[in-house]
Short mmCIF file of C-alpha atoms and ligand atoms in Angstrom, two decimals:
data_model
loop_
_atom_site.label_atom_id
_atom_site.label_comp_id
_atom_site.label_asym_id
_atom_site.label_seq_id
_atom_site.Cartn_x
_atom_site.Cartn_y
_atom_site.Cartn_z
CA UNK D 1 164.39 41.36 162.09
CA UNK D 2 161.37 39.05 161.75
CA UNK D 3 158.12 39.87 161.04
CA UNK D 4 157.02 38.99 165.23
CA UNK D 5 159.31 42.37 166.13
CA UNK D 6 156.74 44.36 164.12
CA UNK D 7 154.80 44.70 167.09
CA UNK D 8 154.29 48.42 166.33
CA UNK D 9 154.85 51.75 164.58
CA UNK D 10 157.58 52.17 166.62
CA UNK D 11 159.60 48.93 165.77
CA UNK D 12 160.21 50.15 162.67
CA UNK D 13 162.40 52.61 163.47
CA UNK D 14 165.02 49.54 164.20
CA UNK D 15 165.27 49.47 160.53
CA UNK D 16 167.48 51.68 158.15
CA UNK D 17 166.39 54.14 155.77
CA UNK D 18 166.34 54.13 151.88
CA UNK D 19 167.56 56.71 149.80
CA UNK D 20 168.06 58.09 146.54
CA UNK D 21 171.85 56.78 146.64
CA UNK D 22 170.11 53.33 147.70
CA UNK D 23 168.16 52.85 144.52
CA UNK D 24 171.04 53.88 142.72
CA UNK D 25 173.11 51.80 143.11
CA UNK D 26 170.94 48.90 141.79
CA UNK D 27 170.34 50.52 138.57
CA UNK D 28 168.20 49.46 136.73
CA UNK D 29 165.90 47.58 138.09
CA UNK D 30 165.95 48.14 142.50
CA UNK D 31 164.19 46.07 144.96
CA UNK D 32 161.66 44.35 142.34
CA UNK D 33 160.57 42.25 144.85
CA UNK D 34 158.59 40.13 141.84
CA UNK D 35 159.79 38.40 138.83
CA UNK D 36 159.87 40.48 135.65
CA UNK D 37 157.30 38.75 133.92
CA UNK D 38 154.73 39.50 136.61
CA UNK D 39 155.90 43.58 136.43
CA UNK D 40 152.41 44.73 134.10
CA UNK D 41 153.98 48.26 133.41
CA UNK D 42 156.87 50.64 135.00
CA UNK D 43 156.97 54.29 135.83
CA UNK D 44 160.17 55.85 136.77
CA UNK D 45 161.76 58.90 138.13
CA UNK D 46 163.40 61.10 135.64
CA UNK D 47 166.52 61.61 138.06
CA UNK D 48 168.86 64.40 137.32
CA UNK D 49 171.41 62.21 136.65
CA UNK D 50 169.54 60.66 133.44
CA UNK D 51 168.92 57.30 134.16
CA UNK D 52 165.50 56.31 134.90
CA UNK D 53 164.91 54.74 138.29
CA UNK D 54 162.45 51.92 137.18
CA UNK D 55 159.39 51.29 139.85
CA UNK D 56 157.11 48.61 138.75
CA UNK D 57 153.66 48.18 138.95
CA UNK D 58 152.19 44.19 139.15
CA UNK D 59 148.55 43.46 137.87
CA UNK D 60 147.41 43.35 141.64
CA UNK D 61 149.06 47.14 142.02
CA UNK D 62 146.86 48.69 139.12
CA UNK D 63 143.85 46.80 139.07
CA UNK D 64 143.11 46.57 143.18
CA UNK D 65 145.83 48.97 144.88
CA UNK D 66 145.77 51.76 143.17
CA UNK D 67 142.27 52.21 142.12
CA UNK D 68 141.52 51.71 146.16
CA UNK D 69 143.48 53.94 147.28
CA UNK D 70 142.74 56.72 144.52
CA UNK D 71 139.45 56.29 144.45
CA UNK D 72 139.43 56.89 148.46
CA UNK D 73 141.54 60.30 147.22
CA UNK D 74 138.94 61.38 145.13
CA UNK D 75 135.89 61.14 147.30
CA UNK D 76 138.23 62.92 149.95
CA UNK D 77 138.77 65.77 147.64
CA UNK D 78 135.07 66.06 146.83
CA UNK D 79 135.02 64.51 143.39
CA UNK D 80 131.90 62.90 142.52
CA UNK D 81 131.54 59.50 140.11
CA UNK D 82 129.91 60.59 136.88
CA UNK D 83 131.64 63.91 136.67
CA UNK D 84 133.34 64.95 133.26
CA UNK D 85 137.20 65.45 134.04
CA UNK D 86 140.00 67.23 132.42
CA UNK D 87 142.82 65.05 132.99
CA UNK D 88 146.14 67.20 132.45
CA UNK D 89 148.64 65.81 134.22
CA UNK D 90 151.79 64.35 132.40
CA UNK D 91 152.14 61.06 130.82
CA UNK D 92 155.41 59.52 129.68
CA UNK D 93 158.21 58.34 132.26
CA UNK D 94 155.66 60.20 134.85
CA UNK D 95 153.55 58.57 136.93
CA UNK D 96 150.72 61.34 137.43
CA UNK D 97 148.67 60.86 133.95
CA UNK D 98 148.77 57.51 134.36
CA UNK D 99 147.83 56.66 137.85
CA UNK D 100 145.77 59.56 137.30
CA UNK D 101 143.71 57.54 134.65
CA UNK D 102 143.17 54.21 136.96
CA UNK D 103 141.56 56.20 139.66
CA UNK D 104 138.91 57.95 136.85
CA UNK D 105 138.43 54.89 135.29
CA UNK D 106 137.96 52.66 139.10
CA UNK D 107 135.39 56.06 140.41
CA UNK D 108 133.05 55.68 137.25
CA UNK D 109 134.03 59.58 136.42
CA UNK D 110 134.37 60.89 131.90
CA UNK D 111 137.91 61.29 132.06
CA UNK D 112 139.33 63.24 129.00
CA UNK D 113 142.78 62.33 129.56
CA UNK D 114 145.00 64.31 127.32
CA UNK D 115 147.79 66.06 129.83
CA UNK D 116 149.20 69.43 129.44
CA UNK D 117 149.80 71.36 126.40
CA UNK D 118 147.54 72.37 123.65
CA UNK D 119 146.59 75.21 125.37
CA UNK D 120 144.59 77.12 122.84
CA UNK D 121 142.02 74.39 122.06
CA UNK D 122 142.32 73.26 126.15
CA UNK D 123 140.49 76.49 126.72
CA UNK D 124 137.79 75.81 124.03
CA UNK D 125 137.31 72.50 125.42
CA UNK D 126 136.75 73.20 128.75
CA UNK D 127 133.63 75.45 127.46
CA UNK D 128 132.11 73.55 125.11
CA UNK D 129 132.84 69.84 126.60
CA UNK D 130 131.31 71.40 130.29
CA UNK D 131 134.30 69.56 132.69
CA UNK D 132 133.58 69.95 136.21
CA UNK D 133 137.01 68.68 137.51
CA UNK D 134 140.02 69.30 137.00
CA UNK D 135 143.90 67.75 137.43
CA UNK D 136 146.84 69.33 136.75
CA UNK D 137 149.80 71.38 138.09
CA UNK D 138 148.70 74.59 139.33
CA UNK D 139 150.86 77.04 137.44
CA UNK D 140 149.34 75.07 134.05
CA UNK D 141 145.65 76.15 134.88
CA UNK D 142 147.41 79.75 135.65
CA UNK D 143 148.59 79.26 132.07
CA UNK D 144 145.19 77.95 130.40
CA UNK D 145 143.38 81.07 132.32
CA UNK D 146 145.30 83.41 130.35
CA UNK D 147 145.67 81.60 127.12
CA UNK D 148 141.44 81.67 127.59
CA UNK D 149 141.23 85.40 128.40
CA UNK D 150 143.09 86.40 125.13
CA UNK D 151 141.20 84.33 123.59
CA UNK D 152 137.94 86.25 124.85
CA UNK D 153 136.78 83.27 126.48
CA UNK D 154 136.37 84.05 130.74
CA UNK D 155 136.76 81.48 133.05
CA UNK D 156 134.38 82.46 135.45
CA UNK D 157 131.30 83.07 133.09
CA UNK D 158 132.66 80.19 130.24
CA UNK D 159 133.68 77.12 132.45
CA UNK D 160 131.88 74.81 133.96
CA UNK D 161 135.01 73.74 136.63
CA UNK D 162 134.25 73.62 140.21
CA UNK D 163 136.74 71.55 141.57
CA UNK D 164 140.56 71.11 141.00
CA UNK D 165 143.27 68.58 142.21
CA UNK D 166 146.79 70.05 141.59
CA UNK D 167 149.66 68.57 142.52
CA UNK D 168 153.34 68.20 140.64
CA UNK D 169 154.27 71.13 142.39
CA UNK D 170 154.17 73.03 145.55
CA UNK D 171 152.76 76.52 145.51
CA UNK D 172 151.74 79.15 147.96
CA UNK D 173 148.39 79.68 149.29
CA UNK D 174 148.28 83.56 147.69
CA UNK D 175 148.88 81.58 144.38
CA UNK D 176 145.77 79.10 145.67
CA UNK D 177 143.61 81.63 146.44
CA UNK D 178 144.29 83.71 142.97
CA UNK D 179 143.21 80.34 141.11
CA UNK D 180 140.49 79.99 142.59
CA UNK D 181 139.57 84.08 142.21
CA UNK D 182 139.65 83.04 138.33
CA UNK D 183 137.72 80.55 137.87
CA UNK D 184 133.78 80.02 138.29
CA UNK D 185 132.19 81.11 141.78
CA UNK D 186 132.71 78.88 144.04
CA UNK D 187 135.41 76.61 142.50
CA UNK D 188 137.26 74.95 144.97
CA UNK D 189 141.66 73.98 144.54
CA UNK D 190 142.31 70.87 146.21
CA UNK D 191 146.21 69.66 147.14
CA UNK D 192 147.40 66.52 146.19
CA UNK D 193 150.75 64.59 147.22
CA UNK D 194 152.59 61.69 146.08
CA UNK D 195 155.49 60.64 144.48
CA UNK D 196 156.48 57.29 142.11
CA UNK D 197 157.64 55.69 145.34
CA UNK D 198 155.12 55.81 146.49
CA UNK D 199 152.89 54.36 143.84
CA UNK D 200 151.47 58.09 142.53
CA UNK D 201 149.85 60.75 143.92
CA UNK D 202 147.98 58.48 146.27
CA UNK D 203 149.83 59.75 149.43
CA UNK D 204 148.22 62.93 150.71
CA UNK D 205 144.56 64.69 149.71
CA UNK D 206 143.18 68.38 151.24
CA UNK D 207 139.06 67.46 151.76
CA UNK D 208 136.65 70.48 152.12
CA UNK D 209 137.10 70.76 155.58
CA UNK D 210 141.13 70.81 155.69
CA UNK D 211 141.19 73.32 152.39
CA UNK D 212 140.86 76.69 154.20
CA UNK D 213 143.83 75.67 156.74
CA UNK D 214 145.97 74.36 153.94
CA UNK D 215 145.99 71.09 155.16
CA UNK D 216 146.11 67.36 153.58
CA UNK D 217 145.27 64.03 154.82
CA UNK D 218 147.92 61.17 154.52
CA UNK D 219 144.79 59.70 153.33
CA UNK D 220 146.12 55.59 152.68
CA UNK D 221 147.79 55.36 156.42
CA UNK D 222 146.66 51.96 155.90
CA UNK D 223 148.40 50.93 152.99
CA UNK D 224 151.11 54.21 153.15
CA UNK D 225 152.98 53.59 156.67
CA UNK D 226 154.03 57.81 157.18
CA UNK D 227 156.44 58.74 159.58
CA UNK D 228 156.67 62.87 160.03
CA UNK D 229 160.95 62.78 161.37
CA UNK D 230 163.43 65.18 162.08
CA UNK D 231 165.54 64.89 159.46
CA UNK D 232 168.91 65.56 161.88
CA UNK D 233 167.89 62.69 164.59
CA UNK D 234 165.30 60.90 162.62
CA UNK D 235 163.03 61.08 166.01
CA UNK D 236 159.30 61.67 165.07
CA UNK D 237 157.81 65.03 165.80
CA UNK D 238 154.81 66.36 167.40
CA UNK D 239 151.84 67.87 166.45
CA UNK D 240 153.01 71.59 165.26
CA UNK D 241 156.81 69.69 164.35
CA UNK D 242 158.50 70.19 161.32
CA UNK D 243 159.56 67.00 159.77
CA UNK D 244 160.34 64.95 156.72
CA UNK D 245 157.85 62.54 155.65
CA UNK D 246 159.15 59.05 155.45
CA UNK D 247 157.00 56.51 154.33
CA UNK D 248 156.66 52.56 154.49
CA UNK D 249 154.74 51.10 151.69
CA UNK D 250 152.89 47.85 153.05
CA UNK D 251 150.82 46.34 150.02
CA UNK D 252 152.51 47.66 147.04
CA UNK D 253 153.87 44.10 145.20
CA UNK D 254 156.74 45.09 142.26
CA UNK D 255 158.46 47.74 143.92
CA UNK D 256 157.67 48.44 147.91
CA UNK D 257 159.78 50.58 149.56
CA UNK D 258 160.79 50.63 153.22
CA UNK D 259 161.29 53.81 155.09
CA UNK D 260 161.91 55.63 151.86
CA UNK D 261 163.84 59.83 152.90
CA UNK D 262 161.44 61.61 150.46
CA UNK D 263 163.59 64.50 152.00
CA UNK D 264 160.01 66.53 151.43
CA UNK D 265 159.47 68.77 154.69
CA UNK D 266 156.08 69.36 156.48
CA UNK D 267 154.70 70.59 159.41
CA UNK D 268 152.44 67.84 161.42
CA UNK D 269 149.27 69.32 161.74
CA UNK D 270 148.35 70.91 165.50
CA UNK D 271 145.82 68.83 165.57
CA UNK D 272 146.38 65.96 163.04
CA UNK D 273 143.12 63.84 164.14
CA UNK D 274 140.24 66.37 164.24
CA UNK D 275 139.57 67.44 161.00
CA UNK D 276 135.63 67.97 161.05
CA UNK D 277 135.22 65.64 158.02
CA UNK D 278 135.38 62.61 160.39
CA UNK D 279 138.45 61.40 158.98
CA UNK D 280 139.98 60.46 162.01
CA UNK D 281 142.53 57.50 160.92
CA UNK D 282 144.27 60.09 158.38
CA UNK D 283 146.61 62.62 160.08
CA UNK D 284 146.66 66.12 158.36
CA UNK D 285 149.86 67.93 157.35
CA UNK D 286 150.43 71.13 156.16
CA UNK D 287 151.87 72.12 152.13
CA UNK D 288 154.91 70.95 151.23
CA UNK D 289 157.84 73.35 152.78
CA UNK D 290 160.61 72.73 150.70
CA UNK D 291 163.42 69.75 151.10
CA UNK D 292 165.58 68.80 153.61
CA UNK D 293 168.52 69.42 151.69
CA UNK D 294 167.85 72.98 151.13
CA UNK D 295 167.17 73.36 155.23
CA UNK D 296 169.92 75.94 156.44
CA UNK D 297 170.63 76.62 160.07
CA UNK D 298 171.17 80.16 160.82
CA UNK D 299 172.53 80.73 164.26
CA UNK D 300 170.23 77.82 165.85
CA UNK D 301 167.26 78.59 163.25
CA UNK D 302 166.14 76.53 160.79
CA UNK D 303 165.84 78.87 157.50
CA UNK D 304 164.65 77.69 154.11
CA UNK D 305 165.20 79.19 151.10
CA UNK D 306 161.61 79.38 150.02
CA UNK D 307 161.32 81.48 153.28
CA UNK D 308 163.36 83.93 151.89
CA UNK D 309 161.88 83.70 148.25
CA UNK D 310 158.71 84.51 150.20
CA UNK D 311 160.31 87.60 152.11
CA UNK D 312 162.08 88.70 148.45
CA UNK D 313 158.63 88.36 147.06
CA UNK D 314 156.98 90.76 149.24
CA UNK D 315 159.12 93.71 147.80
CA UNK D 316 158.12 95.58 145.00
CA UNK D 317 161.54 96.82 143.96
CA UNK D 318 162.71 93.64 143.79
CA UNK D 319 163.32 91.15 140.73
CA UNK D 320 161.31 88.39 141.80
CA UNK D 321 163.24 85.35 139.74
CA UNK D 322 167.03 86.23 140.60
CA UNK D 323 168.03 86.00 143.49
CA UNK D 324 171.24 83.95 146.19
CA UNK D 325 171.60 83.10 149.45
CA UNK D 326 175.33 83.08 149.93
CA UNK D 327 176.81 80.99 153.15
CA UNK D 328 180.41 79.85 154.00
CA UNK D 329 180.00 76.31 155.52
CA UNK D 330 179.19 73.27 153.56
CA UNK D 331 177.18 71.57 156.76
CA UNK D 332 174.80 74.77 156.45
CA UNK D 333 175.17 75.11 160.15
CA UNK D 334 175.83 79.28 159.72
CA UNK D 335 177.04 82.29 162.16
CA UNK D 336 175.57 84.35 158.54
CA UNK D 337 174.17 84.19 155.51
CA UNK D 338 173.96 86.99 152.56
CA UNK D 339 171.33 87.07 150.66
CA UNK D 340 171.63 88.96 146.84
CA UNK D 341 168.84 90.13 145.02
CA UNK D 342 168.71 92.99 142.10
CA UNK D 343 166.68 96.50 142.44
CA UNK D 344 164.38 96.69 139.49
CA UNK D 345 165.25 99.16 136.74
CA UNK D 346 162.00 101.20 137.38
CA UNK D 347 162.33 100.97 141.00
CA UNK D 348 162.32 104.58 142.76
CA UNK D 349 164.14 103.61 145.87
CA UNK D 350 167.77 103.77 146.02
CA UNK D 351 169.96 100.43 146.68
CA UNK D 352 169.77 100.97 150.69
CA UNK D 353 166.40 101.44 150.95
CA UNK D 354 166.12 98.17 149.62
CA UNK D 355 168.62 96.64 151.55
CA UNK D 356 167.31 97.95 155.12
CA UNK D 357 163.98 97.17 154.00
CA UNK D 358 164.41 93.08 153.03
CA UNK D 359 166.61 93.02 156.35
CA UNK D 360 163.88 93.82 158.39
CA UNK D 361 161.15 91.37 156.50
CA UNK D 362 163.88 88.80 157.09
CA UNK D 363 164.38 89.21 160.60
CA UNK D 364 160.61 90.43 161.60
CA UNK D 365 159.70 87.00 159.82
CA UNK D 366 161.96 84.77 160.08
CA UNK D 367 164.02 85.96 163.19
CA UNK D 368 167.53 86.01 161.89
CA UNK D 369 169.64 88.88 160.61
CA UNK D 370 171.56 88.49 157.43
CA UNK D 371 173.30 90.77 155.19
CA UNK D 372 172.15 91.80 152.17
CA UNK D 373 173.66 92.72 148.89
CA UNK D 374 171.60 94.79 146.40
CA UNK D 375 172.70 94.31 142.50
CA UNK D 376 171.45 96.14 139.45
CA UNK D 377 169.11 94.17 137.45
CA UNK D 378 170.12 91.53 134.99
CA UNK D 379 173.57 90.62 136.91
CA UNK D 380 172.85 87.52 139.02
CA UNK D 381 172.75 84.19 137.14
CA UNK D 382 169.01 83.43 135.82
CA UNK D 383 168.55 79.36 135.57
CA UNK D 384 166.16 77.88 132.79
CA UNK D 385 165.73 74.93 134.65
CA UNK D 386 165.87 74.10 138.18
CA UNK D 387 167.20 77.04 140.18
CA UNK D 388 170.50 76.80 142.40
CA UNK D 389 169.80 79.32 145.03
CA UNK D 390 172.69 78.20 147.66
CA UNK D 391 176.16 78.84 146.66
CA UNK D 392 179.01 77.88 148.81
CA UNK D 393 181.49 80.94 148.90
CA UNK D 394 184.27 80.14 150.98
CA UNK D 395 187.13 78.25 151.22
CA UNK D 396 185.87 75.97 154.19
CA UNK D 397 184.04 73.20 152.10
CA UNK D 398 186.98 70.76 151.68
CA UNK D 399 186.76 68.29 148.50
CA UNK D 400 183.85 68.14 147.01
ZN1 LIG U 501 139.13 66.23 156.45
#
């Protein structure tokens, strides 16, 4: 292909994908695209195999790139220069912290950049040093909230926050709107997205006028090629389509990627150009659904698990963090699907009650019948890392 065939949007999808398995397999270093000495710093995935996948960032990508398209992130999300932040997103291998400290430094905000942990003297902090803005993963503000109340310190009469960007991790809007319940009147919990392959979280950005729907702009469109695609045909979808975002990036020097599978599911916005903030060049998706490889298809209907988590969730007799979806076909193209959860110990309803009732949630929400297998508590596997919700029961998988 030469660069004359990019004529369009469209042309690209002549080209392959990349992968995980792509990057891989040119361990240690893949696709520098610059010579080593002209790599200023690396980030890298933590993998789950164990070996970092390295992405490099040149001089040009953290003094110019970066900060432009971070900075753009910032004023999306309603962050204004000169404001005191509390920076608490990782540093190490990660690439939040540190991208994280570029865009404070390039907006002309107080950035106190320490990450997570130290919660006890976080909570002081936040009093007596008077940050307006936050950044961190939502479930680690959860955690500072209560750390502060038994401390006697209240959120909502001791803080000065008004504004957070979370990101790291996806969570529901109930758990959004209970933040924001916490914490001073009026404090607002912006959604960020973005990944090391994409440079940070420089990729997507809720603004004050997307917030309330639950929506985010794919704010550097310009410099962040996005393609919403079904992940089964790799066709784009529609406005209202569910689809993974792949992305192109077009400016990024060490390590660019080119139609990188971030296997990360969203649903295109209805109406991805009319947000009221004027932002009309940045499409708006919806929260990150879940992944692509978790997708199941249950006669015809696409089912994820954090579908059923939600369904599971909306129980009280149930036990909230164990739970399996059993199915009998490695290709996840199902006739059925069981589902196990436990019945609380203090629960008053019997087994079937529980049964019948997360039936019905699953098929009045979701459409699809499945069977479900009630278990006392404490006997399905707990996980202290990364859950593995999907287990394979039969014997129809062939060699793994
Ligand atoms: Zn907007």
């Amino acid at each position: 292909m030469t660069p004359a065939e990019l004529t369009g949007r469209n042309a690209l999808a002549r080209l392959g994908t990349l992968e995980k398995g792509d990057l891989r397999a040119r361990y240690p270093f893949p696709f520098l695209t610059v010579p080593m000495e002209k790599v200023a710093r690396f980030c890298a995935t933590s993998g789950t195999t164990g070996l970092p996948v390295m992405f490099g960032y040149t001089e040009r990508d953290i003094r110019e790139l970066l900060p432009s398209q971070m900075t753009r992130l910032l004023r999306a999300a309603g962050v204004e220069p000169g404001e005191r932040v509390y920076q608490g997103y990782g540093y190490g291998l990660w690439v939040g912290g540190v991208v994280m400290d570029w865009a404070l430094l390039a907006y002309g905000c107080t950035n106190f950049g320490i990450g997570p942990g130290r919660a006890e003297a976080v909570v002081q902090w936040l009093r007596d040093h008077a940050y307006t803005v936050c950044t961190m993963s939502p479930l680690w503000l959860m955690t500072l909230v209560n750390a502060a109340k038994a401390q006697g310190i209240d959120p909502k009469r001791d803080w000065k926050l008004r504004l957070g960007v979370f990101g790291g991790q996806s969570v529901s809007a109930a758990f959004r709107d209970e933040l924001e319940a916490a914490m001073p009147e009026g404090f607002v919990a912006q959604n960020i997205y973005g990944s090391t392959e994409s440079g940070g979280p420089n990729h997507g950005i809720s603004c004050p006028y997307s917030h309330d729907a639950d929506e985010m702009h794919l704010i550097n469109e310009d410099t962040i090629l996005t393609e919403i695609l079904d992940p089964a045909t790799l066709d784009p979808v529609g406005p209202g389509g569910t689809g993974e975002i792949v992305f192109t990036t077009l400016e990024r020097e060490a390590s660019p990627v080119v139609r990188w599978r971030t296997r990360d599911l969203v649903k295109l916005s209805e109406n991805p150009y009319g947000c009221k903030c004027g932002r009309q060049a940045f499409p708006l998706i919806g929260r990150i659904i879940g992944r692509s490889d978790d997708m199941l298809k249950v006669r015809g209907s696409m089912v994820y698990p954090s579908q059923i988590e939600d369904c599971i969730a909306s129980l009280p007799a149930t036990v909230n963090e164990a739970w399996q979806i059993y199915i009998d076909r490695e290709d996840r193209i199902l006739e059925e699907m069981a589902v196990a959860v436990e019945r609380r110990m203090d629960a008053v309803t019997t087994d079937d009650d529980v049964r019948d009732a997360l039936e019905r949630a699953i098929r009045s929400r979701l459409g699809i019948r499945v069977h479900v297998e009630v278990h006392p508590e404490g006997t399905l596997p707990r996980y202290e890392a990364k859950a593995v919700r999907v287990i394979l029961r039969s014997g129809k998988a062939g060699p793994e």
